[in-house]
CSV table of C-alpha atoms and ligand atoms in Angstrom, one decimal:
chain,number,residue,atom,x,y,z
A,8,UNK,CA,58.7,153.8,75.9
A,9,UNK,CA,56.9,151.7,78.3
A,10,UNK,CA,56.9,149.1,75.7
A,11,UNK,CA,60.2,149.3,75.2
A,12,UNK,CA,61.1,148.8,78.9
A,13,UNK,CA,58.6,146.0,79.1
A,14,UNK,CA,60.3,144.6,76.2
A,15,UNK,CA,64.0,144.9,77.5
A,16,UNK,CA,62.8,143.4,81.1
A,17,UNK,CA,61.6,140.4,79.4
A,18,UNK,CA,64.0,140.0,77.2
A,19,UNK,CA,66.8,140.5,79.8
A,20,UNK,CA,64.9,138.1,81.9
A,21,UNK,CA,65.0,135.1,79.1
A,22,UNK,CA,68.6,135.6,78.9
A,23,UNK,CA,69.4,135.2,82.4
A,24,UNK,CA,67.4,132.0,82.8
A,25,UNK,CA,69.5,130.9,80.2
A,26,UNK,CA,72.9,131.6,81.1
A,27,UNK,CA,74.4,128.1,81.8
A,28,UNK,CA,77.3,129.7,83.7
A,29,UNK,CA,78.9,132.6,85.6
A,30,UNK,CA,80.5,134.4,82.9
A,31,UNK,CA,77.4,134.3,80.5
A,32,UNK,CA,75.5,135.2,83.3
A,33,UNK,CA,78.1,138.4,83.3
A,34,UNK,CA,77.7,139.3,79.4
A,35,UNK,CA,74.2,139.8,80.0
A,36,UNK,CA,74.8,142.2,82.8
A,37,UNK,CA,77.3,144.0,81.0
A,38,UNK,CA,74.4,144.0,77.9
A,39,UNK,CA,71.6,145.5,79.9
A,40,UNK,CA,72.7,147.2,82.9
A,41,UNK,CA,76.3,148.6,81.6
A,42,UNK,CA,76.9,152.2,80.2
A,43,UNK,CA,76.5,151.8,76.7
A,44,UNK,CA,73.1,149.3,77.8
A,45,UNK,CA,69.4,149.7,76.5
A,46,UNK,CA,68.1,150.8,79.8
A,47,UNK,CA,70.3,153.7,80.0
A,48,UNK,CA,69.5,155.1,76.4
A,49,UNK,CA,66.1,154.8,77.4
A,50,UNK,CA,67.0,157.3,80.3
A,51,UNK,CA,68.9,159.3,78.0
A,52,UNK,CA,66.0,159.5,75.7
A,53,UNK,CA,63.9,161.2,78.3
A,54,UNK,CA,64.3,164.4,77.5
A,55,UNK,CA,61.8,163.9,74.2
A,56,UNK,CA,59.4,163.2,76.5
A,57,UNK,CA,56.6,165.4,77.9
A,58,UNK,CA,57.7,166.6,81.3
A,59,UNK,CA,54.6,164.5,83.2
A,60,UNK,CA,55.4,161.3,81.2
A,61,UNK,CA,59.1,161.8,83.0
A,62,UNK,CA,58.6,160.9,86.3
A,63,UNK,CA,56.4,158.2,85.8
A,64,UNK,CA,59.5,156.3,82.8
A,65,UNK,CA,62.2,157.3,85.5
A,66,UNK,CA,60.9,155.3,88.4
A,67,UNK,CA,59.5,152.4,85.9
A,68,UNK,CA,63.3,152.3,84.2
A,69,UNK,CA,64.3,151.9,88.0
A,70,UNK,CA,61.9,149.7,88.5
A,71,UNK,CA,63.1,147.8,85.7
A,72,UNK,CA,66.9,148.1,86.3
A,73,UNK,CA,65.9,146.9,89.5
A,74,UNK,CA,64.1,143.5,88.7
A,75,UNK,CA,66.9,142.7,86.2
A,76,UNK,CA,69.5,143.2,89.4
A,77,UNK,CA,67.9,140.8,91.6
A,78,UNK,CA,67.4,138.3,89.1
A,79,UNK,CA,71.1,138.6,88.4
A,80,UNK,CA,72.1,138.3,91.8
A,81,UNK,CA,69.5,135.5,92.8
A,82,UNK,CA,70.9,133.5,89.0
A,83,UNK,CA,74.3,133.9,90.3
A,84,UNK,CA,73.6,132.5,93.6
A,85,UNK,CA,72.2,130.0,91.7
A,86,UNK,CA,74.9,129.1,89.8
A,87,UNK,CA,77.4,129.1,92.3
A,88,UNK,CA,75.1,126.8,94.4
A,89,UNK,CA,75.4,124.7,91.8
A,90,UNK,CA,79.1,124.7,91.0
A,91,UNK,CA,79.9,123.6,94.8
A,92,UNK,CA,77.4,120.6,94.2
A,93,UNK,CA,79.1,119.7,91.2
A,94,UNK,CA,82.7,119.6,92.9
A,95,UNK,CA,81.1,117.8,95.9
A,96,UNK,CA,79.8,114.9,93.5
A,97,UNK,CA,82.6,114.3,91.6
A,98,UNK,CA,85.0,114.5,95.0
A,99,UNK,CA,82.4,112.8,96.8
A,100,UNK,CA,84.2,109.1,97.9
A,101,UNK,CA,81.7,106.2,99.0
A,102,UNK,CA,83.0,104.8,102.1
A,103,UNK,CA,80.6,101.9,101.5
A,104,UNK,CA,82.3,100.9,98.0
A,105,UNK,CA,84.5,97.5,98.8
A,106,UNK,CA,88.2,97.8,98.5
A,107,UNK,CA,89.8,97.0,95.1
A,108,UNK,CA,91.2,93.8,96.3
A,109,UNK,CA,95.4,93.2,96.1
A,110,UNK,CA,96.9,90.4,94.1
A,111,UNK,CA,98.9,88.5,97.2
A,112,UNK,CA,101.9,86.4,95.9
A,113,UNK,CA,102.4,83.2,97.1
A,114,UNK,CA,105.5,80.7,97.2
A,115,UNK,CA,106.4,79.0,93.8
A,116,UNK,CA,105.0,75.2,94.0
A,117,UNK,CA,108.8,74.2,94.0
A,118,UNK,CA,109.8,76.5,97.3
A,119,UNK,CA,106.9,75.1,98.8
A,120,UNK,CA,107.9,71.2,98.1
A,121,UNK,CA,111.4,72.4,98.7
A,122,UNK,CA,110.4,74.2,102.2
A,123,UNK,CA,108.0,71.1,103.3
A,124,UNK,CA,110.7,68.9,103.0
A,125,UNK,CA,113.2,70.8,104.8
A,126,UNK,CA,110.3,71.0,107.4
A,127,UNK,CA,110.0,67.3,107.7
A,128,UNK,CA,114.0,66.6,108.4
A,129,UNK,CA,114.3,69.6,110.7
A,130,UNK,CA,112.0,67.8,112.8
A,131,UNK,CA,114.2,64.8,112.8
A,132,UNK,CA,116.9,66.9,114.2
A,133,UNK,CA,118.5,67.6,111.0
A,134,UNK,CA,120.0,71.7,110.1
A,135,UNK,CA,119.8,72.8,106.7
A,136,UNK,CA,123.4,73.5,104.8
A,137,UNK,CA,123.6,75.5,101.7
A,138,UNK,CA,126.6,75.4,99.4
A,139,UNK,CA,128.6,77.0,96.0
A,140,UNK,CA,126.7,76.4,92.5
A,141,UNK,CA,130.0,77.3,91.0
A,142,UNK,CA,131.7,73.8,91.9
A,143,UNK,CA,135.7,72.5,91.6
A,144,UNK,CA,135.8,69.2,90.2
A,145,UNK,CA,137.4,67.7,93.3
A,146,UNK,CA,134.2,68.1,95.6
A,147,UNK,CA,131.7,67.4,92.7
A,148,UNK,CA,133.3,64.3,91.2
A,149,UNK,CA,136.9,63.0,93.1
A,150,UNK,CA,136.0,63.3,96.9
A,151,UNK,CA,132.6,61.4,95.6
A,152,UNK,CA,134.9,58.3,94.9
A,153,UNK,CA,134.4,59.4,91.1
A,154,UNK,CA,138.2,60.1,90.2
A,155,UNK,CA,139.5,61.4,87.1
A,156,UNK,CA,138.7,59.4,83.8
A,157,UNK,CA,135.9,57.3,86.1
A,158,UNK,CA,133.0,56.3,83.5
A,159,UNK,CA,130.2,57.0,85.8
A,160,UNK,CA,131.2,60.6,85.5
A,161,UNK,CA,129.1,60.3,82.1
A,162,UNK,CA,126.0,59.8,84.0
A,163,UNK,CA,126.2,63.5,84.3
A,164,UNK,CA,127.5,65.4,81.3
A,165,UNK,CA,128.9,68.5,82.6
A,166,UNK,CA,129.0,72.4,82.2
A,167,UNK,CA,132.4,73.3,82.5
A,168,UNK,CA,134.2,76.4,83.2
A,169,UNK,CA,137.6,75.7,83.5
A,170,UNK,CA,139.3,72.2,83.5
A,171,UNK,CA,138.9,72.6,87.3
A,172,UNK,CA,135.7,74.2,87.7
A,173,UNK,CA,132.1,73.6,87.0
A,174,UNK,CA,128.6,74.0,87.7
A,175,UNK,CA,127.6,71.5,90.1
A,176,UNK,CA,126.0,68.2,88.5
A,177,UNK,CA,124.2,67.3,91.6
A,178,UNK,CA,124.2,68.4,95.8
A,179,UNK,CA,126.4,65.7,96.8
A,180,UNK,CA,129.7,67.9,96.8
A,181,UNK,CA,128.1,69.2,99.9
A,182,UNK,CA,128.6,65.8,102.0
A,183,UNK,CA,132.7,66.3,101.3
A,184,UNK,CA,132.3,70.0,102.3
A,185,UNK,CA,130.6,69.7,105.2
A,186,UNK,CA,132.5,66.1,106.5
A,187,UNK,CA,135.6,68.1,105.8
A,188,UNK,CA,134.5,70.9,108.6
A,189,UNK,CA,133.8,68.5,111.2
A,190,UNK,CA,137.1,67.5,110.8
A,191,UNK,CA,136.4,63.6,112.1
A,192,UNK,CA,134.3,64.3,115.1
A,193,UNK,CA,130.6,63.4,114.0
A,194,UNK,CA,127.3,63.1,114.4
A,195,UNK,CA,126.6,64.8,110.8
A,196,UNK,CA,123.0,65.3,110.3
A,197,UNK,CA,122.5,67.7,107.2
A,198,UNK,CA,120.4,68.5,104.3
A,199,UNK,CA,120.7,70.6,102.0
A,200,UNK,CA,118.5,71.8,99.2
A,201,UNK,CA,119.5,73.9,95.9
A,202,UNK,CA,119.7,73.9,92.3
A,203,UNK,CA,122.2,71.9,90.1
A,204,UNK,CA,122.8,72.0,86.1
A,205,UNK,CA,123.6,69.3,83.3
A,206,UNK,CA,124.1,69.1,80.0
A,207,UNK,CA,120.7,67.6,78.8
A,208,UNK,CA,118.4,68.8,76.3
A,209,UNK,CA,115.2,70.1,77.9
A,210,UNK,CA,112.3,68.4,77.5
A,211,UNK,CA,108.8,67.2,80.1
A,212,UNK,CA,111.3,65.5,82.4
A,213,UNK,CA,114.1,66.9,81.8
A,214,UNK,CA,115.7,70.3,82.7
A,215,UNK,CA,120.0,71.6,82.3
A,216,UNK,CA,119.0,73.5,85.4
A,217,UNK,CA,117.0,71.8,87.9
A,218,UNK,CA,117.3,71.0,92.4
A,219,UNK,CA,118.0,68.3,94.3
A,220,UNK,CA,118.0,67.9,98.1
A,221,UNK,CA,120.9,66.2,99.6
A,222,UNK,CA,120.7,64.4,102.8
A,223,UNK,CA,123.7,63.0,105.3
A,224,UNK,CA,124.4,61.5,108.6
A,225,UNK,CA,127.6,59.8,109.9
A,226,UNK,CA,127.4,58.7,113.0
A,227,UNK,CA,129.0,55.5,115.0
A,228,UNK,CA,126.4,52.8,114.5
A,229,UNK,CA,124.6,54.2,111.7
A,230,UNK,CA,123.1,51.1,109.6
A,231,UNK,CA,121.2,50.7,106.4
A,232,UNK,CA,118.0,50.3,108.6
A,233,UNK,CA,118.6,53.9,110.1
A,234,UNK,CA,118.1,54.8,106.4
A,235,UNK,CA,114.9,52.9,105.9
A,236,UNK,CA,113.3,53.7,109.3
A,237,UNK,CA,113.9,57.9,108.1
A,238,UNK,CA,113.1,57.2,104.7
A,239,UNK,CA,109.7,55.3,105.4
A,240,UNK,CA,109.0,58.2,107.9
A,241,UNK,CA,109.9,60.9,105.1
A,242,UNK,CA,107.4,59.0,102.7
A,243,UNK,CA,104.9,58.9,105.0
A,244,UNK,CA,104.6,62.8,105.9
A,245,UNK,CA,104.9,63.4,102.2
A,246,UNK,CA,102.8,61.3,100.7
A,247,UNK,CA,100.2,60.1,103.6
A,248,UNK,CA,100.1,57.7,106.5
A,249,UNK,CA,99.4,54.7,104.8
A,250,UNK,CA,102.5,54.1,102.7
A,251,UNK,CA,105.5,51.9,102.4
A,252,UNK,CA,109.3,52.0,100.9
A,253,UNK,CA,111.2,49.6,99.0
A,254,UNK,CA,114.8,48.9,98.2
A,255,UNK,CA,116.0,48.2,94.9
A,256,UNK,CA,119.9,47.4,94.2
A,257,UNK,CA,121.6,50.2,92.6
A,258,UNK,CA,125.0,51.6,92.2
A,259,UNK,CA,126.2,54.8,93.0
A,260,UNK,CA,130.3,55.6,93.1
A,261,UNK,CA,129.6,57.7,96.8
A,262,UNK,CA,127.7,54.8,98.4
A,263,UNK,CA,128.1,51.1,99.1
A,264,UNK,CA,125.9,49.7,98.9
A,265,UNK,CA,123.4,51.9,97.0
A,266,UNK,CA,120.0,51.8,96.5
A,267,UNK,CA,117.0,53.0,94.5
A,268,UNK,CA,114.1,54.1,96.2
A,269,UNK,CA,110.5,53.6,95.8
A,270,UNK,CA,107.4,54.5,97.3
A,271,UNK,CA,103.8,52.8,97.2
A,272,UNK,CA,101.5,54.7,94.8
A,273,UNK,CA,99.6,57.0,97.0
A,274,UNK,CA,97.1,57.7,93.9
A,275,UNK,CA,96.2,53.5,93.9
A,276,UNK,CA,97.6,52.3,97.0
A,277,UNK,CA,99.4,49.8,95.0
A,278,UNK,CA,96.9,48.3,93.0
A,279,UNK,CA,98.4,49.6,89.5
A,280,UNK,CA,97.4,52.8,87.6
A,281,UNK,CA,99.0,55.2,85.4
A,282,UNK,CA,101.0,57.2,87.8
A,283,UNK,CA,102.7,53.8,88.9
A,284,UNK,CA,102.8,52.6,85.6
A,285,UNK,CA,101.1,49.7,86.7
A,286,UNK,CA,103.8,48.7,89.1
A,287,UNK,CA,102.5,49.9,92.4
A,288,UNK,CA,105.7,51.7,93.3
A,289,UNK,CA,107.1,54.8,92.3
A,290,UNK,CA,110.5,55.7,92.0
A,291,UNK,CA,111.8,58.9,94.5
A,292,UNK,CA,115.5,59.6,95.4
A,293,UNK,CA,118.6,57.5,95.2
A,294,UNK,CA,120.6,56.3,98.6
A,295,UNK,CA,122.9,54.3,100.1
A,296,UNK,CA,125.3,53.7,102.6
A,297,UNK,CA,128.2,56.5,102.6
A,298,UNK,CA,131.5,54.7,100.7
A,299,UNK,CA,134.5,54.4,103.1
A,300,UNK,CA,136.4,55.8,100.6
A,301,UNK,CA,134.3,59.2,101.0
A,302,UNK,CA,134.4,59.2,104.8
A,303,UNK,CA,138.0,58.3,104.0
A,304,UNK,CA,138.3,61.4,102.1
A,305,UNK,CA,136.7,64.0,104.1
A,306,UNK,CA,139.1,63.1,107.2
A,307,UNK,CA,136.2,60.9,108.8
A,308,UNK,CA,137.9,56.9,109.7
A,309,UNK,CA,135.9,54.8,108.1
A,310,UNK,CA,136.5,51.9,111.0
A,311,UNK,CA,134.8,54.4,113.8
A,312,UNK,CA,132.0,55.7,111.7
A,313,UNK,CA,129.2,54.9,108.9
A,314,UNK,CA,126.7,56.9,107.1
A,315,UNK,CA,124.0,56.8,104.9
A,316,UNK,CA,123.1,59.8,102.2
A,317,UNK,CA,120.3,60.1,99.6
A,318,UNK,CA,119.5,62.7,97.2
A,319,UNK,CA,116.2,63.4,95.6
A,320,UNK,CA,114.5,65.9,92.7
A,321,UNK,CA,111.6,68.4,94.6
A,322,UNK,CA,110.7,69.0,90.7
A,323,UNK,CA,110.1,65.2,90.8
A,324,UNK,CA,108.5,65.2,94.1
A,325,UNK,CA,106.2,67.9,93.5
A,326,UNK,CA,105.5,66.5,89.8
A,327,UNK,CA,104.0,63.2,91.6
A,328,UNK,CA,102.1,65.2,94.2
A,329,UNK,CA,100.1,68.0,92.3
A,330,UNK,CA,100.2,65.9,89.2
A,331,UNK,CA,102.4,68.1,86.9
A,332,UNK,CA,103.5,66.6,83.6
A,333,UNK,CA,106.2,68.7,82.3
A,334,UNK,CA,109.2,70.0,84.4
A,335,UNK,CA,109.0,73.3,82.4
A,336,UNK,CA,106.2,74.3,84.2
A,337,UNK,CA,108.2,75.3,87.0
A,338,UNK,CA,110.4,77.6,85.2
A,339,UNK,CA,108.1,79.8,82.7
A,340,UNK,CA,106.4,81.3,85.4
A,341,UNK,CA,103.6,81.7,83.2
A,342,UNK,CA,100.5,83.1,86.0
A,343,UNK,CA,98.2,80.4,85.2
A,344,UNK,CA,100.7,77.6,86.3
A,345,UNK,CA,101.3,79.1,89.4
A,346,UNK,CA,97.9,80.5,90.5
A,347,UNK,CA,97.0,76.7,90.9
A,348,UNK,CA,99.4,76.9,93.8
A,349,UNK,CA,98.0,79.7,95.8
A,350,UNK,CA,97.7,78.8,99.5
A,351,UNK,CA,94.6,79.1,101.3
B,416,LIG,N1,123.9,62.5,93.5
B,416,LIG,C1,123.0,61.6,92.9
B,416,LIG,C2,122.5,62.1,91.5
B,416,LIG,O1,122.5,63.3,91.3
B,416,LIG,C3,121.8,61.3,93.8
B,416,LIG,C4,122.2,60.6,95.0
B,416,LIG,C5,122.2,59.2,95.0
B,416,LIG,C6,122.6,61.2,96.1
B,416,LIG,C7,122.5,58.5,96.1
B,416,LIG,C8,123.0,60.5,97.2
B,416,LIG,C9,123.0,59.1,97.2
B,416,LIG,O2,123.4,61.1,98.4
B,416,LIG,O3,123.3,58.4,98.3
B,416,LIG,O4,122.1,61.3,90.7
């Protein structure tokens, strides 16, 4: 019987190192020390023995009962210990560890050109005016000395809505509009940016949904050397100190006269390279001298005042400055265009 209990201690013993977790660690109590357990037949069996042996397999099955508590109790301790380690590790958070960094946004390339621009005139004392997309043919075409049936209305093909009503082809409706609420009484001194729509095919430089930025002032005295002084001065915040403007003869129906605008390469400084096409000059906005019939028009008397008005592309503007070769680019949104933009 001694044996036996040896054995059963041992054995017991084995088991409990084993036991990976709390509830094995409980089938092995149940197994040895429960009712129906080893050490308890062993007791039961006493009676077979002789009556001096008794005492003496009593107090060893105690014994042995005993040793197989404590190591229970001292396992699960054990296991327990470990358990609350385990949570803490896999809760544990490393203050050390560096952020995972945000994605910031940053200005589309156009808002920016846009916004730098409106920058630059609002420094010359000019306000920003916004006006309708949704357009009547009066303020896009006949208050802009183009009237009904006039062929330079084909310059811009059209998306009409009505007879009447349009998307605006360009920003120019918004000299009329905003003549027409200063009722005669000048100075005007306005620009205003947003997008216009034609009925061209889209392709690298062209787009039926692109912006322009409008610029007026009427004033008494304003002469076509007030235009050239603010245009060289726009050119020169734009596209750096050093360059120069140049007229050339154009026509448009709102303006007389009208000219085409050009400014000195600022990749060659005039020498002649691909960006210039080899001319040294590179063609930015369209502008002129406001048409007495439009003043007329818009309640201003063309005998007390003058104006001058030009209207340019950002898309082209910005094309020129970051060196973008199809106008597309600004529309896709496609990341990788526009993460070249991010400001630093
Ligand atoms: N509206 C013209 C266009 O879209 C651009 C323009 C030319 C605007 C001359 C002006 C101007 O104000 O004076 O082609």
């Amino acid at each position: 019987m001694k044996e036996r209990l040896y054995e059963l201690k041992q054995e017991a013993l084995r088991r409990i190192d084993e036991a990976k977790d709390v509830k094995a660690l409980n089938d092995v109590r149940v197994a040895y020390l429960g009712k129906k357990g080893p050490i308890t037949e062993v007791l039961r069996g006493m009676g077979a023995l002789p009556p001096g042996e008794r005492p003496k397999i009593g107090a060893l099955a105690n014994e042995v009962r005993e040793v197989i508590q404590q190591a229970l109790e001292a396992k699960q301790a054990k296991l327990e210990q470990e358990e609350v380690e385990r949570k803490l590790a896999a809760e544990a958070i490393d203050v050390t560890l560096p952020g995972r960094p945000v994605r910031l946004g940053n200005p589309h390339p156009l808002t920016r050109v846009i916004e730098e621009i409106e920058d630059l005139f609002i420094g010359m004392g000019y306000t920003v005016a916004e006006g309708p997309e949704v357009e009547t043919d009066y303020y896009n075409f006949e208050a802009l000395n183009l009237p009904k049936g006039h062929p330079a209305r084909d310059m811009q093909d059209s998306f009409y809505i009505t007879e009447e009503i349009l998307l605006r082809t360009h920003t120019s409706p918004m000299q009329a509009r905003t003549m027409e609420k200063h009722r005669g009484r000048g100075p005007v001194k306005i620009i205003c940016p947003g997008k216009v729509y034609r009925r061209d095919t889209d392709d690298a430089t062209h787009s039926h949904q692109f912006t322009q930025i409008e610029g007026l002032v009427v004033d008494r005295n304003i002469r076509m050397s007030d235009l050239k002084g603010t245009l060289r001065e726009f050119a020169r915040k734009l596209f750096g100190e050093g360059r120069d403007i140049r007229f050339r003869p154009s026509f448009f129906p709102f303006t007389e006269p009208s000219v085409e605008v050009d400014v000195s390469c600022f990749r060659c400084e005039g020498h002649g390279c691909s960006v210039c096409k080899g001319t040294g000059w590179i063609e930015i906005l369209g502008a002129g001298m406001v048409h007495p019939n439009v003043l007329e028009m818009a309640g201003f008397d063309p005998k007390t005042y003058t104006g001058f008005a030009f209207g340019m592309g950002p898309e082209r503007i910005a094309m020129l400055k970051y060196g973008i070769d199809d106008i597309r680019h600004f529309y896709q949104n496609d990341l990788r265009f526009l993460r070249q933009f991010l400001r630093v």
